[in-house]
Short mmCIF file of C-alpha atoms in Angstrom, two decimals:
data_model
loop_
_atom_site.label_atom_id
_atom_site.label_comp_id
_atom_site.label_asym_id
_atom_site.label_seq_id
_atom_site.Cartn_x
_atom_site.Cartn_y
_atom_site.Cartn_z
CA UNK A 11 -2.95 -12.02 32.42
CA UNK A 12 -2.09 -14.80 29.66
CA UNK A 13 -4.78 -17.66 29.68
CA UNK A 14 -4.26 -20.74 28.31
CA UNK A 15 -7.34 -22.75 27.45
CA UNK A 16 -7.72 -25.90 28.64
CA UNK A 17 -7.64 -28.00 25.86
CA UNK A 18 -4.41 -26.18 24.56
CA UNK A 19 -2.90 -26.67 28.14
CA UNK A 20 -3.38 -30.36 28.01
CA UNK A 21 -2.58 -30.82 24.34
CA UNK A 22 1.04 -28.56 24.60
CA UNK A 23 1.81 -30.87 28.33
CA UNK A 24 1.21 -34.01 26.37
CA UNK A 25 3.00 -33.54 23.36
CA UNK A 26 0.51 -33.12 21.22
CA UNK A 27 -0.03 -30.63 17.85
CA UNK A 28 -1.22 -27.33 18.57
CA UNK A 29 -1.89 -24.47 15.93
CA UNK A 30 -2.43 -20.85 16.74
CA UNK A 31 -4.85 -18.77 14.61
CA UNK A 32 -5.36 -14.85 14.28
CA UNK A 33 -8.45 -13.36 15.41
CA UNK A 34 -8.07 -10.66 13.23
CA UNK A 35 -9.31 -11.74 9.78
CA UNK A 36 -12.44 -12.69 12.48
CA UNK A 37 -13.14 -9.44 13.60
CA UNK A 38 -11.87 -6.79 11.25
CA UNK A 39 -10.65 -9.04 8.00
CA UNK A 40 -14.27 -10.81 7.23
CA UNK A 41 -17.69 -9.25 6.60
CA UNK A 42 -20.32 -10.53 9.18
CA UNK A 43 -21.82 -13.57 9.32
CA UNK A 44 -19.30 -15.00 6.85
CA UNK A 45 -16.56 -14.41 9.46
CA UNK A 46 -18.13 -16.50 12.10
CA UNK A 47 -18.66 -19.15 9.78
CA UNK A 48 -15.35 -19.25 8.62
CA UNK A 49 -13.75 -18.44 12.41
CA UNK A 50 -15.31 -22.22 12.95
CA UNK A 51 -14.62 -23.65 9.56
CA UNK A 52 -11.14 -22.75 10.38
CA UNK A 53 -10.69 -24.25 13.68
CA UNK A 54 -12.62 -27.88 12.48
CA UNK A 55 -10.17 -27.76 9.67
CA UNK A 56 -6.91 -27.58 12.10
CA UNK A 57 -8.62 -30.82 13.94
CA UNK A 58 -9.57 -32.67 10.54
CA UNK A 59 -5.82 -33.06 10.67
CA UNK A 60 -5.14 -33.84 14.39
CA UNK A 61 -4.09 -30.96 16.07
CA UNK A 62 -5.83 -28.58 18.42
CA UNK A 63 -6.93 -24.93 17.75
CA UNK A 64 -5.42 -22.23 19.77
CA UNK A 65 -7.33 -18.62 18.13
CA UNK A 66 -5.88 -15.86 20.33
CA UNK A 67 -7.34 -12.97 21.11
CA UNK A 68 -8.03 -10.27 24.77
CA UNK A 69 -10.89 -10.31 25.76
CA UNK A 70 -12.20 -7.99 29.12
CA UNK A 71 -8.08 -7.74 29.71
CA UNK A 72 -7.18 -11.26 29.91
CA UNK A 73 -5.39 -12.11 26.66
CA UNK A 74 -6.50 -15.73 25.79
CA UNK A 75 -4.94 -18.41 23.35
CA UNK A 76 -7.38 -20.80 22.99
CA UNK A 77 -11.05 -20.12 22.51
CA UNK A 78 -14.38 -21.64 23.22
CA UNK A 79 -17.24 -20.90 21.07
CA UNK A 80 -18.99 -18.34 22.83
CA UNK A 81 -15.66 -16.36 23.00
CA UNK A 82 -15.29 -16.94 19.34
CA UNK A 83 -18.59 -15.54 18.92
CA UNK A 84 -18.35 -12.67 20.77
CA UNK A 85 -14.73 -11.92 19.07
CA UNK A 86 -17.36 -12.36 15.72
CA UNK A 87 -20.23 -10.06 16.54
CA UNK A 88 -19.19 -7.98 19.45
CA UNK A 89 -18.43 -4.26 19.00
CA UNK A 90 -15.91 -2.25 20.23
CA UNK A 91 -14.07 -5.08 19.30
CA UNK A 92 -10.02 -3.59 18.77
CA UNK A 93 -7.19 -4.49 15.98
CA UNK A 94 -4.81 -5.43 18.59
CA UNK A 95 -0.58 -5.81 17.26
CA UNK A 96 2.11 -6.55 19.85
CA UNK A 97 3.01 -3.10 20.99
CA UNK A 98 -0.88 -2.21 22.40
CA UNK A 99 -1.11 -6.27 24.28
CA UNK A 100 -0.09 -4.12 27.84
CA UNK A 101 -2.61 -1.12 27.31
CA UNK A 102 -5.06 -3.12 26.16
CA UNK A 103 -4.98 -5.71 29.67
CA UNK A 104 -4.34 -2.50 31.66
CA UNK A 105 -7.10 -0.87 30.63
CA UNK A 106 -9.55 -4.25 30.41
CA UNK A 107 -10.12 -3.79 26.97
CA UNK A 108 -11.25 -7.07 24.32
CA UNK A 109 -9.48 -6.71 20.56
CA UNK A 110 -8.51 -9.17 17.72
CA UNK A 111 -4.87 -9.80 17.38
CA UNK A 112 -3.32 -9.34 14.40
CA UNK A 113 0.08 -11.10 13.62
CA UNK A 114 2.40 -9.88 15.48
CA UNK A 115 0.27 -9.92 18.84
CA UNK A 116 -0.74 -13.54 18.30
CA UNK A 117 2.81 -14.54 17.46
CA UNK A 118 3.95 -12.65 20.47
CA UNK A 119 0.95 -14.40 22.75
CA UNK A 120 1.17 -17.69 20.81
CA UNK A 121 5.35 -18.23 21.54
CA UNK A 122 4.67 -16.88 25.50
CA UNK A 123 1.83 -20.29 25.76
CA UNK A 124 5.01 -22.55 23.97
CA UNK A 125 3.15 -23.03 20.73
CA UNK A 126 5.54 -23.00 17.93
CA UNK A 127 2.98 -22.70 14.60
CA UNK A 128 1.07 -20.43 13.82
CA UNK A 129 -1.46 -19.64 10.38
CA UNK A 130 -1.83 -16.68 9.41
CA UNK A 131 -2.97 -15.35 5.57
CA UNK A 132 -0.50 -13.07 4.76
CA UNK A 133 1.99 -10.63 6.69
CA UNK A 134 2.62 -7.08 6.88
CA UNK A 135 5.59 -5.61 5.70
CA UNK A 136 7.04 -2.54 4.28
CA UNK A 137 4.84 -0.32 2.72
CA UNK A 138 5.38 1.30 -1.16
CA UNK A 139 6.97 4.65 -0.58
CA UNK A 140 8.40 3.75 2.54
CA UNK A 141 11.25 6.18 1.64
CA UNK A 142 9.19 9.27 2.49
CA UNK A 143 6.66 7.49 4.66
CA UNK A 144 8.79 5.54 6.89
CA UNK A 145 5.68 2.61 6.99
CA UNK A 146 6.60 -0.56 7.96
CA UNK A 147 4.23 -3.52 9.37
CA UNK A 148 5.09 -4.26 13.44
CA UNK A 149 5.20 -7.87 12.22
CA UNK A 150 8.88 -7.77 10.70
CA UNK A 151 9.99 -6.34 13.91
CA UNK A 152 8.65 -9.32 15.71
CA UNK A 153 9.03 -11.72 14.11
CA UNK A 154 12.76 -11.38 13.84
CA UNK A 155 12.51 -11.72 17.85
CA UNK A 156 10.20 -14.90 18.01
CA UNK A 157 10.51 -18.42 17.93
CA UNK A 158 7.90 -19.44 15.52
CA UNK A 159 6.61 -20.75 12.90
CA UNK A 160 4.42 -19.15 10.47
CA UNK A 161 2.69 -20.50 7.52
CA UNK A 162 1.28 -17.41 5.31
CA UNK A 163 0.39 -17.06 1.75
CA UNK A 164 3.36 -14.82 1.69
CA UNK A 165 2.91 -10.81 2.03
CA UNK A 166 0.25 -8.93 0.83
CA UNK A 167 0.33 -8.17 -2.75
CA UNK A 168 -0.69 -4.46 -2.46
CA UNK A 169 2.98 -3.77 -0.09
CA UNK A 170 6.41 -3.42 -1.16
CA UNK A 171 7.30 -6.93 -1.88
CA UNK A 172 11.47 -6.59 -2.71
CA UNK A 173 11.93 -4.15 -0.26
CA UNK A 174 9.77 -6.47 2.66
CA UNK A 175 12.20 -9.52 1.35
CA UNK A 176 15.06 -7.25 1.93
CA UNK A 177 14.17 -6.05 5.24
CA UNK A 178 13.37 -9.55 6.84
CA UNK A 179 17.02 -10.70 5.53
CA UNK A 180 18.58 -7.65 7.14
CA UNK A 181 16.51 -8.79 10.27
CA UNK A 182 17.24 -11.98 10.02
CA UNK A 183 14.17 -13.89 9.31
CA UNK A 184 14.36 -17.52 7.78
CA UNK A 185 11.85 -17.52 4.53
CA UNK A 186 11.39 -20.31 2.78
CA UNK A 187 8.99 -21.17 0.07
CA UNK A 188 6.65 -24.26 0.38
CA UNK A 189 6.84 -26.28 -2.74
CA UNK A 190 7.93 -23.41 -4.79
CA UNK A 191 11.27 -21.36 -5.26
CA UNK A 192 9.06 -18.20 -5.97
CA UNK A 193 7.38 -15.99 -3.13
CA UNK A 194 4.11 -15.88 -2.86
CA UNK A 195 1.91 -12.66 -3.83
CA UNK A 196 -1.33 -12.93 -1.06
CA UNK A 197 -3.49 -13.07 -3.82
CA UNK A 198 -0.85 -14.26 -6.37
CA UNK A 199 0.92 -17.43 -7.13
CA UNK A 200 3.47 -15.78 -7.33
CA UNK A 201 4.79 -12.36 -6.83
CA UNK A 202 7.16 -12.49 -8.79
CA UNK A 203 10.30 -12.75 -6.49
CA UNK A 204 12.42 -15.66 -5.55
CA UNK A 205 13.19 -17.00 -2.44
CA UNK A 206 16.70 -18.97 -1.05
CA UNK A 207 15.02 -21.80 0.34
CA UNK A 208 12.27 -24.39 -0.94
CA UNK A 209 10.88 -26.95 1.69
CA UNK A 210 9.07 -29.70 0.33
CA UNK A 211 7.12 -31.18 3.33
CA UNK A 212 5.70 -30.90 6.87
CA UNK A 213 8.77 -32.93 7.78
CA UNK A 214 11.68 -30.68 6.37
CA UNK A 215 9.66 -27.79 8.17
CA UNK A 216 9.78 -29.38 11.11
CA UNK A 217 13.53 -30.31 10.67
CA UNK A 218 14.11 -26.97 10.20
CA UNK A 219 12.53 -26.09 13.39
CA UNK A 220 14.93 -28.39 15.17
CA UNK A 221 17.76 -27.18 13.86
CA UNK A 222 17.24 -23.54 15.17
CA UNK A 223 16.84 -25.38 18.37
CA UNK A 224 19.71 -26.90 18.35
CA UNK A 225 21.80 -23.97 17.04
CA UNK A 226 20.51 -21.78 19.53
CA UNK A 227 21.38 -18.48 18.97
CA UNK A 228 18.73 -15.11 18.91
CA UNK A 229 15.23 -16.57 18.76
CA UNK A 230 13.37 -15.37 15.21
CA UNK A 231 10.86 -16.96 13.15
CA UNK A 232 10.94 -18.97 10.08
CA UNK A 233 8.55 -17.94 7.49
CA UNK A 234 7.06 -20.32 5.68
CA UNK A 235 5.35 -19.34 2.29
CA UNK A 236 2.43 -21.76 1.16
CA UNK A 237 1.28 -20.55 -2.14
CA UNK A 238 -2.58 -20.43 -3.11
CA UNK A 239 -3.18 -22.81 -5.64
CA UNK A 240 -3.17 -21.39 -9.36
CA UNK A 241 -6.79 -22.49 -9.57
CA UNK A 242 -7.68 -20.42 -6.87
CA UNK A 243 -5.52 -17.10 -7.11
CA UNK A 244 -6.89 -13.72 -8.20
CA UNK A 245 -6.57 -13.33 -12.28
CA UNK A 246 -3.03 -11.87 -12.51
CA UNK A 247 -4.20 -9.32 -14.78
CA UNK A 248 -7.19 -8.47 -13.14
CA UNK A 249 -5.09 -7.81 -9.90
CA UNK A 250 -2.48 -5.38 -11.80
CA UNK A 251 -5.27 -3.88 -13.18
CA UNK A 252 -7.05 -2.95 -10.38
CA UNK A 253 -4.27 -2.25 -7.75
CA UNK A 254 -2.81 0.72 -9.82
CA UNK A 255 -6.66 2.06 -10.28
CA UNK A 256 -6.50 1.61 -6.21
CA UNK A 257 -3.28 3.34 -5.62
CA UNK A 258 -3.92 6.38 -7.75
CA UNK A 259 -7.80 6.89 -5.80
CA UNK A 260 -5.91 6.29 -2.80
CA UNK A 261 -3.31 9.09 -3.63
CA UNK A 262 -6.03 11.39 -4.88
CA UNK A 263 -7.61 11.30 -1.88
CA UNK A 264 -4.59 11.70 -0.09
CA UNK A 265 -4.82 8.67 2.22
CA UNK A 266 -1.58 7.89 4.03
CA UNK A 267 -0.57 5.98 7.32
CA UNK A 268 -2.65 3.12 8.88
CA UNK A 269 -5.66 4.08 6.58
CA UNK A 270 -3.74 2.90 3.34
CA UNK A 271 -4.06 -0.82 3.93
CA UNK A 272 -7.90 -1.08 4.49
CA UNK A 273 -8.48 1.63 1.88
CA UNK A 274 -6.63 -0.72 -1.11
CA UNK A 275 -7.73 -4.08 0.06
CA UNK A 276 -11.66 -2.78 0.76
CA UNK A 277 -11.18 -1.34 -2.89
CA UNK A 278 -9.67 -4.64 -4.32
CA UNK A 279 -12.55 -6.89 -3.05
CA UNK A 280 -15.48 -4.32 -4.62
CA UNK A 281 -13.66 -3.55 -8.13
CA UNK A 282 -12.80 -8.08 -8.57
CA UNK A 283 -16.92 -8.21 -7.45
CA UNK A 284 -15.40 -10.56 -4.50
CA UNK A 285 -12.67 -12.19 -6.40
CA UNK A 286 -10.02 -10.60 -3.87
CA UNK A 287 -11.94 -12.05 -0.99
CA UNK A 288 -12.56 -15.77 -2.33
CA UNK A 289 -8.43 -15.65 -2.93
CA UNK A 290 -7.90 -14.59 0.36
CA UNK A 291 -10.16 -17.71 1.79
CA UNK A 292 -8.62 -19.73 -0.37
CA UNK A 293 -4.60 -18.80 0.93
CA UNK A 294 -6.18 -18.95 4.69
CA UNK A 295 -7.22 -22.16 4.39
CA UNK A 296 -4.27 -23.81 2.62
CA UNK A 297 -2.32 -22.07 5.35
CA UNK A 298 -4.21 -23.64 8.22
CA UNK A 299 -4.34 -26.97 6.79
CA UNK A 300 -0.50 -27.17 6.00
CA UNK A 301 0.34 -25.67 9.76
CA UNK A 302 -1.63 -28.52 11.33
CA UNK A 303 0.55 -31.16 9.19
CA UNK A 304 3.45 -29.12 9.97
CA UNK A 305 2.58 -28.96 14.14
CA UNK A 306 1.89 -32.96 13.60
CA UNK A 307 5.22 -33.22 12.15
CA UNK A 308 7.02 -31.08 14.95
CA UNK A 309 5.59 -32.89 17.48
CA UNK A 310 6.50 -36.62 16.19
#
C-alpha cells in the first residue's frame, strides 16, 4: 500500500539527497491556481540544490511518496480531495480514498520510504485554551515517535507557543533553532521564545542526525526552526493586531475544535490584504531550500 516513486527509489538506494514535501499546503493550504504553481515551484527548488523531491500524498488508496506531475495536478485541482494526518493513513487506503497529508501523515509515510528530511511550513501544536479544550495538533504526538528531520518556520503563530515548547520537551523532541537562539513565530521572526539549541549549518544538522543514530535509543524527530527572513515576515504589529480581532470573532461565533485553525488563519490572510499568505510563501520556501542543503549534507 506504500509506493515509492521511482526516482525516489533510485535516489534513497544510491545514496543520494532526498526531501519529502507536504501535500497539504497543495490541496487545502493554497488558493487555486497559485497552489499548483507553487506545488512545482517547490519541487524545482529542492532540485536547484541537488536533491530529489518526494511530495507525499494517497491517492485511489495507495499512499505515494514521490509524485509525478499529473499526480501533482490532480492532488491540485481534484475534489474530494481529503486533509489526511497519521491516524486516518489506514481508513483512508481501506476505503480507496485520495487526501493531502498534512505533517504528521507525511512524516509518518516519509520515515516508512527511509527518507530522513522533510519541509514543512510550520507545525501544529497545542492550541490556546487547551486547559478546557484539551486541543492539541497529532503532529507532537508523532513526531516524538519518528526519526526525522523537519525543517519548519517554527509553529504557527496563532497556537499556544510556550505551552507547544513545553509539550515537545516533555515528549522529547530535539528543537533547535537555525541561525537564531529565538523560536520562530510562522509568520514572525520571532515569537518571542528561546530555544536550547542553535545550529549554524546544513552540516551541524546533519551531525546531529548522526548522533541520534549512533545513540540509538527511542526514535523522535529533531525540529529544526528556519526563521523567515525579517524582510519577509508579517509586520509584527500588524499580526498582534489582527490575531486578537481574529480570536474575539472567532469566540463570538463560538467556533471551537478543528474549525478554529482555518477560521483564524482564513481571517489573517483577508484582514493583512494577503500579507499573511506572502509570509507563509516566504517561510515555505526558505524551509525547502535549507532541507535540500541539509539532505545534501546527510548524505555526504
Amino acid at each position: 500500500m506504500l509506493i515509492v516513486s521511482e526516482e525516489v527509489r533510485e535516489a534513497l538506494a544510491a545514496g543520494r539527497p532526498v526531501v519529502a514535501l507536504e501535500s497539504t499546503i497543495i490541496a487545502h493550504g493554497l488558493p487555486r491556481p497559485q497552489n499548483l504553481q507553487v506545488a512545482l515551484e517547490l519541487e524545482e527548488s529542492v532540485r536547484r540544490e541537488g536533491a530529489v523531491p518526494a511530495t507525499v500524498a494517497v491517492l485511489d488508496g495507495r499512499a505515494r511518496v514521490g509524485l509525478d506531475k499529473e499526480q501533482v495536478e490532480r492532488i491540485a485541482s481534484g475534489d474530494g480531495i481529503r486533509k489526511l494526518g497519521h491516524r486516518d493513513l489506514a481508513p483512508a487506503l481501506a476505503t480507496g480514498a485520495s487526501g493531502a497529508t498534512t505533517v504528521s501523515g507525511t512524516a509518518f509515510l516519509a520515515a516508512r520510504a527511509g527518507v530522513r528530511v522533510f519541509a514543512t511550513g510550520g507545525l501544529g501544536g497545542v492550541h490556546r485554551e487547551w486547559t478546557s479544550t484539551q486541543d492539541e495538533s497529532a503532529d507532537l504526538a508523532l513526531l516524538s515517535r519518528t526519526r526525522i528531520a523537519v525543517v519548519c518556520a517554527g509553529v504557527k503563530s496563532i497556537l499556544d507557543v510556550p505551552a507547544t515548547l513545553q509539550r515537545l520537551e516533555t515528549l522529547g523532541v530535539t528543537v533547535a533553532g537555525y541561525g537564531t537562539d529565538r523560536f520562530p513565530g510562522f509568520y514572525l521572526t520571532d515569537s518571542g521564545h528561546p530555544v536550547d539549541w542553535t545550529l549554524n549549518s546544513p552540516e551541524e544538522v546533519a551531525s546531529v542526525l548522526r548522533a541520534q543514530d549512533a545513540l540509538g535509543g527511542p526514535d523522535s524527530a529533531l525540529i529544526v526552526a528556519n526563521p523567515v527572513a525579517e524582510a519577509e515576515q508579517l509586520d509584527p504589529e500588524l499580526h498582534a493586531r489582527v490575531l486578537a480581532e481574529a480570536l474575539q470573532e472567532c469566540a463570538g461565533r463560538g467556533i471551537t475544535g478543528q474549525a478554529v485553525t482555518p477560521f483564524l488563519l482564513d481571517f489573517l490572510v483577508r484582514h493583512t490584504d494577503g500579507a499573511s499568505l506572502r509570509a507563509n510563501l516566504a517561510a515555505v520556501r526558505g524551509n525547502v531550500r535549507l532541507a535540500a542543503r541539509v539532505a545534501a549534507a546527510w548524505t555526504r
